[in-house]
CSV table of C-alpha atoms in Angstrom, one decimal:
chain,number,residue,atom,x,y,z
O,1,UNK,CA,-36.3,69.4,72.3
O,2,UNK,CA,-37.0,72.9,71.5
O,3,UNK,CA,-39.7,73.9,74.5
O,4,UNK,CA,-42.7,75.8,73.0
O,5,UNK,CA,-44.6,77.5,76.8
O,6,UNK,CA,-48.4,78.3,75.8
O,7,UNK,CA,-48.7,79.4,79.5
O,8,UNK,CA,-51.9,81.9,79.4
O,9,UNK,CA,-49.6,83.2,82.5
O,10,UNK,CA,-47.4,84.2,83.4
O,11,UNK,CA,-46.0,83.7,80.0
O,12,UNK,CA,-43.9,83.9,77.4
O,13,UNK,CA,-41.0,86.5,77.3
O,14,UNK,CA,-39.2,88.6,74.3
O,15,UNK,CA,-35.9,85.8,74.1
O,16,UNK,CA,-34.0,89.3,74.1
O,17,UNK,CA,-35.4,91.3,76.7
O,18,UNK,CA,-34.2,87.4,78.9
O,19,UNK,CA,-30.5,87.7,77.7
O,20,UNK,CA,-30.2,91.0,78.9
O,21,UNK,CA,-31.7,91.0,81.6
O,22,UNK,CA,-28.8,88.0,82.2
O,23,UNK,CA,-26.1,90.0,81.8
O,24,UNK,CA,-27.9,93.5,83.6
O,25,UNK,CA,-28.7,91.2,86.1
O,26,UNK,CA,-24.8,91.8,88.5
O,27,UNK,CA,-24.4,94.7,87.8
O,28,UNK,CA,-27.1,97.2,85.6
O,29,UNK,CA,-25.5,101.0,84.0
O,30,UNK,CA,-22.1,100.6,84.7
O,31,UNK,CA,-23.6,100.7,88.7
O,32,UNK,CA,-22.0,97.7,90.4
O,33,UNK,CA,-25.9,96.8,91.5
O,34,UNK,CA,-29.2,94.5,90.5
O,35,UNK,CA,-31.9,96.1,89.8
O,36,UNK,CA,-33.1,94.4,92.9
O,37,UNK,CA,-30.9,96.0,95.0
O,38,UNK,CA,-31.2,100.0,93.1
O,39,UNK,CA,-33.1,102.1,95.5
O,40,UNK,CA,-36.3,103.5,93.9
O,41,UNK,CA,-35.9,106.7,94.8
O,42,UNK,CA,-31.9,106.8,93.1
O,43,UNK,CA,-31.2,108.0,89.5
O,44,UNK,CA,-30.3,104.8,88.7
O,45,UNK,CA,-34.0,103.1,88.8
O,46,UNK,CA,-35.5,107.3,88.4
O,47,UNK,CA,-34.6,106.4,84.8
O,48,UNK,CA,-35.9,103.1,84.4
O,49,UNK,CA,-39.3,104.0,85.4
O,50,UNK,CA,-39.4,107.5,83.2
O,51,UNK,CA,-37.8,105.3,80.6
O,52,UNK,CA,-40.9,103.2,80.3
O,53,UNK,CA,-43.8,105.2,80.8
O,54,UNK,CA,-42.6,107.0,78.3
O,55,UNK,CA,-42.2,104.1,76.0
O,56,UNK,CA,-45.5,102.4,77.0
O,57,UNK,CA,-47.2,106.2,76.1
O,58,UNK,CA,-45.7,106.3,72.9
O,59,UNK,CA,-46.8,102.0,71.6
O,60,UNK,CA,-50.0,103.1,73.1
O,61,UNK,CA,-50.2,106.5,72.2
O,62,UNK,CA,-51.9,108.0,75.2
O,63,UNK,CA,-52.4,111.1,75.2
O,64,UNK,CA,-51.0,114.4,78.0
O,65,UNK,CA,-53.8,114.7,80.2
O,66,UNK,CA,-54.0,110.8,81.2
O,67,UNK,CA,-51.8,109.9,83.8
O,68,UNK,CA,-49.8,106.2,84.0
O,69,UNK,CA,-49.5,103.8,87.0
O,70,UNK,CA,-47.1,101.2,87.7
O,71,UNK,CA,-48.9,99.2,90.9
O,72,UNK,CA,-49.1,96.4,92.8
O,73,UNK,CA,-51.3,93.9,94.2
O,74,UNK,CA,-52.6,91.7,89.7
O,75,UNK,CA,-55.5,93.5,88.1
O,76,UNK,CA,-57.6,91.9,90.5
O,77,UNK,CA,-56.9,94.3,92.6
O,78,UNK,CA,-58.2,96.4,90.2
O,79,UNK,CA,-61.3,94.8,91.4
O,80,UNK,CA,-62.1,97.0,94.7
O,81,UNK,CA,-60.0,99.8,93.4
O,82,UNK,CA,-62.4,100.5,90.5
O,83,UNK,CA,-65.2,100.9,92.9
O,84,UNK,CA,-62.6,103.1,96.4
O,85,UNK,CA,-62.4,105.3,94.2
O,86,UNK,CA,-65.3,106.0,91.7
O,87,UNK,CA,-68.4,104.9,92.6
O,88,UNK,CA,-69.3,106.2,95.9
O,89,UNK,CA,-73.2,106.6,95.8
O,90,UNK,CA,-73.5,106.4,92.1
O,91,UNK,CA,-74.4,103.5,89.3
O,92,UNK,CA,-71.4,101.5,87.7
O,93,UNK,CA,-72.7,99.0,84.9
O,94,UNK,CA,-70.4,95.6,84.4
O,95,UNK,CA,-70.9,93.2,81.2
O,96,UNK,CA,-69.7,90.2,81.8
O,97,UNK,CA,-68.9,87.4,78.8
O,98,UNK,CA,-65.9,86.1,80.8
O,99,UNK,CA,-64.9,84.9,84.1
O,100,UNK,CA,-62.3,87.7,85.0
O,101,UNK,CA,-65.5,90.2,84.1
O,102,UNK,CA,-68.0,88.1,86.5
O,103,UNK,CA,-65.5,88.2,89.2
O,104,UNK,CA,-65.0,92.0,88.9
O,105,UNK,CA,-68.9,92.4,89.7
O,106,UNK,CA,-69.2,90.3,92.1
O,107,UNK,CA,-66.1,92.7,94.1
O,108,UNK,CA,-68.0,95.6,93.1
O,109,UNK,CA,-71.3,94.0,95.0
O,110,UNK,CA,-69.6,93.2,97.9
O,111,UNK,CA,-68.2,97.4,98.1
O,112,UNK,CA,-71.6,98.4,97.3
O,113,UNK,CA,-73.0,98.8,100.3
O,114,UNK,CA,-70.3,100.0,102.4
O,115,UNK,CA,-69.2,102.2,99.6
O,116,UNK,CA,-73.4,103.3,98.7
O,117,UNK,CA,-73.8,102.6,95.4
O,118,UNK,CA,-75.1,100.0,93.0
O,119,UNK,CA,-73.3,98.2,90.3
O,120,UNK,CA,-75.2,96.4,87.3
O,121,UNK,CA,-75.1,93.7,85.6
O,122,UNK,CA,-75.6,95.3,82.3
O,123,UNK,CA,-75.4,92.0,80.2
O,124,UNK,CA,-73.8,88.5,80.3
O,125,UNK,CA,-73.3,85.9,78.6
O,126,UNK,CA,-72.7,83.1,81.1
O,127,UNK,CA,-75.9,81.6,80.3
O,128,UNK,CA,-74.1,80.4,77.0
O,129,UNK,CA,-70.5,79.4,79.0
O,130,UNK,CA,-69.7,82.2,77.7
O,131,UNK,CA,-69.8,81.3,74.9
O,132,UNK,CA,-69.4,84.5,73.4
O,133,UNK,CA,-69.4,88.0,73.7
O,134,UNK,CA,-72.9,89.2,75.9
O,135,UNK,CA,-74.2,92.5,74.1
O,136,UNK,CA,-76.6,95.4,75.6
O,137,UNK,CA,-78.5,98.3,73.9
O,138,UNK,CA,-76.7,101.6,75.1
O,139,UNK,CA,-80.2,103.5,76.4
O,140,UNK,CA,-80.6,100.2,79.0
O,141,UNK,CA,-76.9,102.4,80.4
O,142,UNK,CA,-77.7,105.9,83.1
O,143,UNK,CA,-75.9,108.4,81.2
O,144,UNK,CA,-75.7,109.4,84.9
O,145,UNK,CA,-73.5,106.7,85.8
O,146,UNK,CA,-69.7,105.9,86.8
O,147,UNK,CA,-68.9,103.7,84.5
O,148,UNK,CA,-69.1,100.9,82.4
O,149,UNK,CA,-66.7,97.9,82.8
O,150,UNK,CA,-65.7,95.5,80.1
O,151,UNK,CA,-63.0,93.4,80.0
O,152,UNK,CA,-61.9,93.6,76.7
O,153,UNK,CA,-59.7,90.2,76.3
O,154,UNK,CA,-61.5,86.4,78.2
O,155,UNK,CA,-58.5,84.7,78.5
O,156,UNK,CA,-60.3,81.7,80.1
O,157,UNK,CA,-62.8,82.3,77.3
O,158,UNK,CA,-61.2,83.1,74.3
O,159,UNK,CA,-63.2,85.6,72.8
O,160,UNK,CA,-62.2,89.7,72.9
O,161,UNK,CA,-63.6,92.7,71.9
O,162,UNK,CA,-62.8,94.4,68.7
O,163,UNK,CA,-65.4,97.2,68.3
O,164,UNK,CA,-65.9,98.8,71.7
O,165,UNK,CA,-69.6,99.6,72.4
O,166,UNK,CA,-71.5,102.8,72.7
O,167,UNK,CA,-72.2,103.4,76.3
O,168,UNK,CA,-74.3,106.5,76.1
O,169,UNK,CA,-71.7,109.0,77.1
O,170,UNK,CA,-70.7,107.2,80.3
O,171,UNK,CA,-66.7,106.5,80.6
O,172,UNK,CA,-65.5,103.1,79.1
O,173,UNK,CA,-63.5,101.1,81.3
O,174,UNK,CA,-61.3,98.3,80.0
O,175,UNK,CA,-59.1,95.3,81.6
O,176,UNK,CA,-56.8,95.2,79.1
O,177,UNK,CA,-55.0,92.2,81.1
O,178,UNK,CA,-54.5,89.5,77.7
O,179,UNK,CA,-54.6,91.7,75.2
O,180,UNK,CA,-52.6,95.0,76.1
O,181,UNK,CA,-50.1,95.9,73.9
O,182,UNK,CA,-51.2,92.7,71.5
O,183,UNK,CA,-54.3,94.3,69.9
O,184,UNK,CA,-54.6,97.7,68.7
O,185,UNK,CA,-56.5,100.8,70.9
O,186,UNK,CA,-57.9,104.4,70.7
O,187,UNK,CA,-56.9,105.0,74.7
O,188,UNK,CA,-58.5,108.2,74.0
O,189,UNK,CA,-62.0,106.3,74.1
O,190,UNK,CA,-61.1,104.7,77.5
O,191,UNK,CA,-61.0,106.7,80.9
O,192,UNK,CA,-59.5,104.3,82.6
O,193,UNK,CA,-58.0,101.1,81.6
O,194,UNK,CA,-55.7,98.5,84.0
O,195,UNK,CA,-53.4,95.5,82.9
O,196,UNK,CA,-51.9,92.8,84.5
O,197,UNK,CA,-48.3,92.5,83.4
O,198,UNK,CA,-48.2,88.8,83.6
O,199,UNK,CA,-48.8,88.2,80.0
O,200,UNK,CA,-47.9,90.8,76.8
O,201,UNK,CA,-45.8,92.9,79.8
O,202,UNK,CA,-43.4,91.4,81.8
O,203,UNK,CA,-43.7,88.5,85.0
O,204,UNK,CA,-46.2,89.0,86.8
O,205,UNK,CA,-46.1,91.3,90.6
O,206,UNK,CA,-46.9,94.5,88.7
O,207,UNK,CA,-50.4,95.9,87.3
O,208,UNK,CA,-49.7,99.1,84.4
O,209,UNK,CA,-53.0,102.0,85.2
O,210,UNK,CA,-53.6,104.4,82.3
O,211,UNK,CA,-56.5,106.9,83.8
O,212,UNK,CA,-57.5,110.1,82.7
O,213,UNK,CA,-56.6,113.4,85.0
O,214,UNK,CA,-60.7,113.8,85.1
O,215,UNK,CA,-61.6,111.0,86.4
O,216,UNK,CA,-59.1,110.6,89.2
O,217,UNK,CA,-61.0,110.6,92.4
O,218,UNK,CA,-61.3,114.2,93.8
O,219,UNK,CA,-62.0,112.9,97.4
O,220,UNK,CA,-60.8,110.8,100.2
O,221,UNK,CA,-60.5,107.6,99.1
O,222,UNK,CA,-60.6,105.0,102.5
O,223,UNK,CA,-56.6,104.0,101.7
O,224,UNK,CA,-53.6,106.1,101.4
O,225,UNK,CA,-52.5,103.1,98.6
O,226,UNK,CA,-55.5,102.4,97.2
O,227,UNK,CA,-56.2,106.3,96.2
O,228,UNK,CA,-55.6,106.8,92.5
O,229,UNK,CA,-55.0,110.5,92.9
O,230,UNK,CA,-51.9,109.8,96.0
O,231,UNK,CA,-50.4,107.2,93.6
O,232,UNK,CA,-50.8,109.4,90.5
O,233,UNK,CA,-49.8,112.8,92.8
O,234,UNK,CA,-46.4,110.4,93.9
O,235,UNK,CA,-45.5,108.6,90.2
O,236,UNK,CA,-46.0,105.1,91.7
O,237,UNK,CA,-44.0,106.2,94.4
O,238,UNK,CA,-46.0,106.8,96.7
O,239,UNK,CA,-44.3,102.8,98.5
O,240,UNK,CA,-41.7,101.3,97.2
O,241,UNK,CA,-42.8,99.8,94.1
O,242,UNK,CA,-42.7,96.3,92.2
O,243,UNK,CA,-39.1,97.6,91.3
O,244,UNK,CA,-37.7,94.9,89.5
O,245,UNK,CA,-41.2,94.1,87.0
O,246,UNK,CA,-40.9,97.7,85.8
O,247,UNK,CA,-37.5,96.8,84.7
O,248,UNK,CA,-38.4,93.8,82.9
O,249,UNK,CA,-41.9,95.3,81.6
O,250,UNK,CA,-39.5,97.9,81.4
O,251,UNK,CA,-37.0,95.9,78.7
O,252,UNK,CA,-40.5,94.4,76.9
O,253,UNK,CA,-41.5,98.2,75.6
O,254,UNK,CA,-38.1,98.9,74.2
O,255,UNK,CA,-38.6,95.1,72.5
O,256,UNK,CA,-41.8,95.8,71.3
O,257,UNK,CA,-40.8,99.4,70.0
O,258,UNK,CA,-38.1,97.9,67.7
O,259,UNK,CA,-40.5,94.8,66.7
O,260,UNK,CA,-42.8,98.1,64.8
O,261,UNK,CA,-44.8,98.4,67.3
O,262,UNK,CA,-48.4,97.8,68.2
O,263,UNK,CA,-50.0,96.9,65.3
O,264,UNK,CA,-47.3,94.7,63.6
O,265,UNK,CA,-46.9,93.0,66.8
O,266,UNK,CA,-51.2,92.9,66.7
O,267,UNK,CA,-50.7,92.1,62.6
O,268,UNK,CA,-48.5,88.6,63.3
O,269,UNK,CA,-50.5,87.8,66.7
O,270,UNK,CA,-53.5,87.6,63.8
O,271,UNK,CA,-50.8,85.0,61.7
O,272,UNK,CA,-50.8,83.0,64.7
O,273,UNK,CA,-53.6,82.4,65.5
O,274,UNK,CA,-55.0,82.6,61.6
O,275,UNK,CA,-52.7,79.4,61.4
O,276,UNK,CA,-54.7,77.7,64.7
O,277,UNK,CA,-57.9,78.6,64.1
O,278,UNK,CA,-56.8,77.5,60.1
O,279,UNK,CA,-56.6,74.3,61.1
O,280,UNK,CA,-59.6,73.3,63.2
O,281,UNK,CA,-62.2,75.0,61.3
O,282,UNK,CA,-60.6,72.5,58.6
O,283,UNK,CA,-61.0,69.4,61.4
O,284,UNK,CA,-64.1,67.6,62.3
O,285,UNK,CA,-61.8,66.0,66.0
O,286,UNK,CA,-61.0,69.5,66.6
O,287,UNK,CA,-63.2,72.5,67.7
O,288,UNK,CA,-62.9,75.5,69.3
O,289,UNK,CA,-66.0,76.2,71.3
O,290,UNK,CA,-66.4,80.7,71.0
O,291,UNK,CA,-69.4,80.4,69.3
O,292,UNK,CA,-69.3,83.8,67.0
O,293,UNK,CA,-65.5,83.7,64.7
O,294,UNK,CA,-65.5,87.2,64.5
O,295,UNK,CA,-65.0,87.3,68.3
O,296,UNK,CA,-62.2,85.0,68.1
O,297,UNK,CA,-59.7,86.0,70.5
O,298,UNK,CA,-56.4,86.1,69.3
O,299,UNK,CA,-54.0,85.8,72.2
O,300,UNK,CA,-55.7,82.7,73.8
O,301,UNK,CA,-57.1,80.1,72.0
O,302,UNK,CA,-59.5,77.5,73.3
O,303,UNK,CA,-59.8,74.1,71.8
O,304,UNK,CA,-60.9,70.0,72.5
O,305,UNK,CA,-60.4,67.2,71.0
O,306,UNK,CA,-63.7,65.0,70.7
O,307,UNK,CA,-63.8,63.0,74.2
O,308,UNK,CA,-62.5,64.9,77.2
O,309,UNK,CA,-60.4,61.5,77.7
O,310,UNK,CA,-58.7,62.5,74.2
O,311,UNK,CA,-57.9,66.0,76.0
O,312,UNK,CA,-56.2,64.4,78.3
O,313,UNK,CA,-54.3,61.8,75.9
O,314,UNK,CA,-53.6,65.1,73.7
O,315,UNK,CA,-52.3,66.9,77.0
O,316,UNK,CA,-49.8,63.9,78.7
O,317,UNK,CA,-48.1,63.9,74.7
O,318,UNK,CA,-48.0,67.2,74.0
O,319,UNK,CA,-46.3,67.6,77.1
O,320,UNK,CA,-43.7,64.9,75.7
O,321,UNK,CA,-43.6,66.2,72.4
O,322,UNK,CA,-42.1,70.3,74.6
O,323,UNK,CA,-45.6,72.0,74.3
O,324,UNK,CA,-46.0,73.0,77.1
O,325,UNK,CA,-49.2,73.8,79.8
O,326,UNK,CA,-51.8,73.6,76.9
O,327,UNK,CA,-54.3,72.2,79.1
O,328,UNK,CA,-57.5,75.1,80.0
O,329,UNK,CA,-58.3,76.3,82.1
O,330,UNK,CA,-59.2,74.3,85.1
O,331,UNK,CA,-62.9,75.8,85.4
O,332,UNK,CA,-63.8,74.8,81.7
O,333,UNK,CA,-61.0,72.1,80.9
O,334,UNK,CA,-59.4,70.9,77.4
O,335,UNK,CA,-57.0,73.0,75.1
O,336,UNK,CA,-55.4,76.8,75.2
O,337,UNK,CA,-52.8,77.8,73.3
O,338,UNK,CA,-51.8,81.7,74.6
O,339,UNK,CA,-50.0,82.9,71.8
O,340,UNK,CA,-49.4,86.3,73.0
O,341,UNK,CA,-46.6,88.7,71.6
O,342,UNK,CA,-43.5,87.2,72.1
O,343,UNK,CA,-44.8,84.2,71.0
O,344,UNK,CA,-43.0,83.4,68.0
O,345,UNK,CA,-44.3,82.0,64.9
O,346,UNK,CA,-42.9,79.2,64.7
O,347,UNK,CA,-44.4,77.5,68.2
O,348,UNK,CA,-47.9,77.5,66.0
O,349,UNK,CA,-46.7,75.9,63.5
O,350,UNK,CA,-44.7,73.3,65.4
O,351,UNK,CA,-48.7,73.0,67.7
O,352,UNK,CA,-50.1,72.5,64.3
O,353,UNK,CA,-48.4,70.0,62.4
O,354,UNK,CA,-48.3,68.3,66.5
O,355,UNK,CA,-52.3,68.2,66.2
O,356,UNK,CA,-52.8,66.6,62.8
O,357,UNK,CA,-50.0,63.8,64.1
O,358,UNK,CA,-52.3,63.5,67.1
O,359,UNK,CA,-55.3,63.8,65.2
O,360,UNK,CA,-54.3,61.2,62.5
O,361,UNK,CA,-53.3,58.7,65.4
O,362,UNK,CA,-56.4,58.8,67.1
O,363,UNK,CA,-59.5,59.8,64.5
O,364,UNK,CA,-60.9,56.2,65.2
O,365,UNK,CA,-61.1,56.8,69.1
O,366,UNK,CA,-63.6,59.7,68.3
O,367,UNK,CA,-65.6,57.9,66.4
């Protein structure tokens, strides 16, 4: 039986990448050692790190005046690191269109007294159950503020920012965890981007931070391990980095380039997403909770049947049929198909066929 993994993260990885890692696991590049055994100060790992950065720069067209950091702690640690590095004594604005944006704002509030800054909730769509992106007027933003924080793709709720907002001249900071390399963004429009690896880049354990050099902190940060400036000066090697995750992500970057780059991957993602959304929209049985079609994610597609009982039945029957990890996030229920870069189109086609068969089988129970 063919298995398709729709997990939101850790998520599906390219088969070619897994096979190459398997082949090199015991003996990387003739070294006689596994990548997991290499010294992070040695020549072999230095090449892995340098090549991973070079390929990511190429894929995202990262300008030369940006630093690329491969860090630990997950994207969630960046909620705190941003404040610790960048907002001492200033304001910072947060646009909240989903659960992770809300978490980022909550962490800033926790740190605000200690760090003497003012986190401001610019706008939130929580009252609309995050079914749409939060909206704001740029002139609401104090031009002297440190940054405006946005979450580009809301993994749980299935919405995405495609057109970057105007921020009244204030630097834009983005959590790009679930659509990095899946949507073609202009890096130069951001002062800082961060993203956990475990959705579109590689296995869990690594976070990428892309930060413009003039946005690095000028003053000492409370912890050297959390100081962007120190981490940049040491080229991600201030301490032992997440070596295997960097290696695996480097293989994914190579794969992404061979597949045609971000524009080609985005086009494929749009095609996969369209198959799902067209099936949902053509049905009176399924529904997608996102209010506006233009805001729908091409990476995470949430959907429901008419009842919670049918949702449970769908997930159970899908699991038996080889469609894994389709249950929606525990906070919202329903179903969610995460169809990141490495997820094959044939998996979406198979799911669509299953959805149609399930609807035909259970339609009478939805009345």
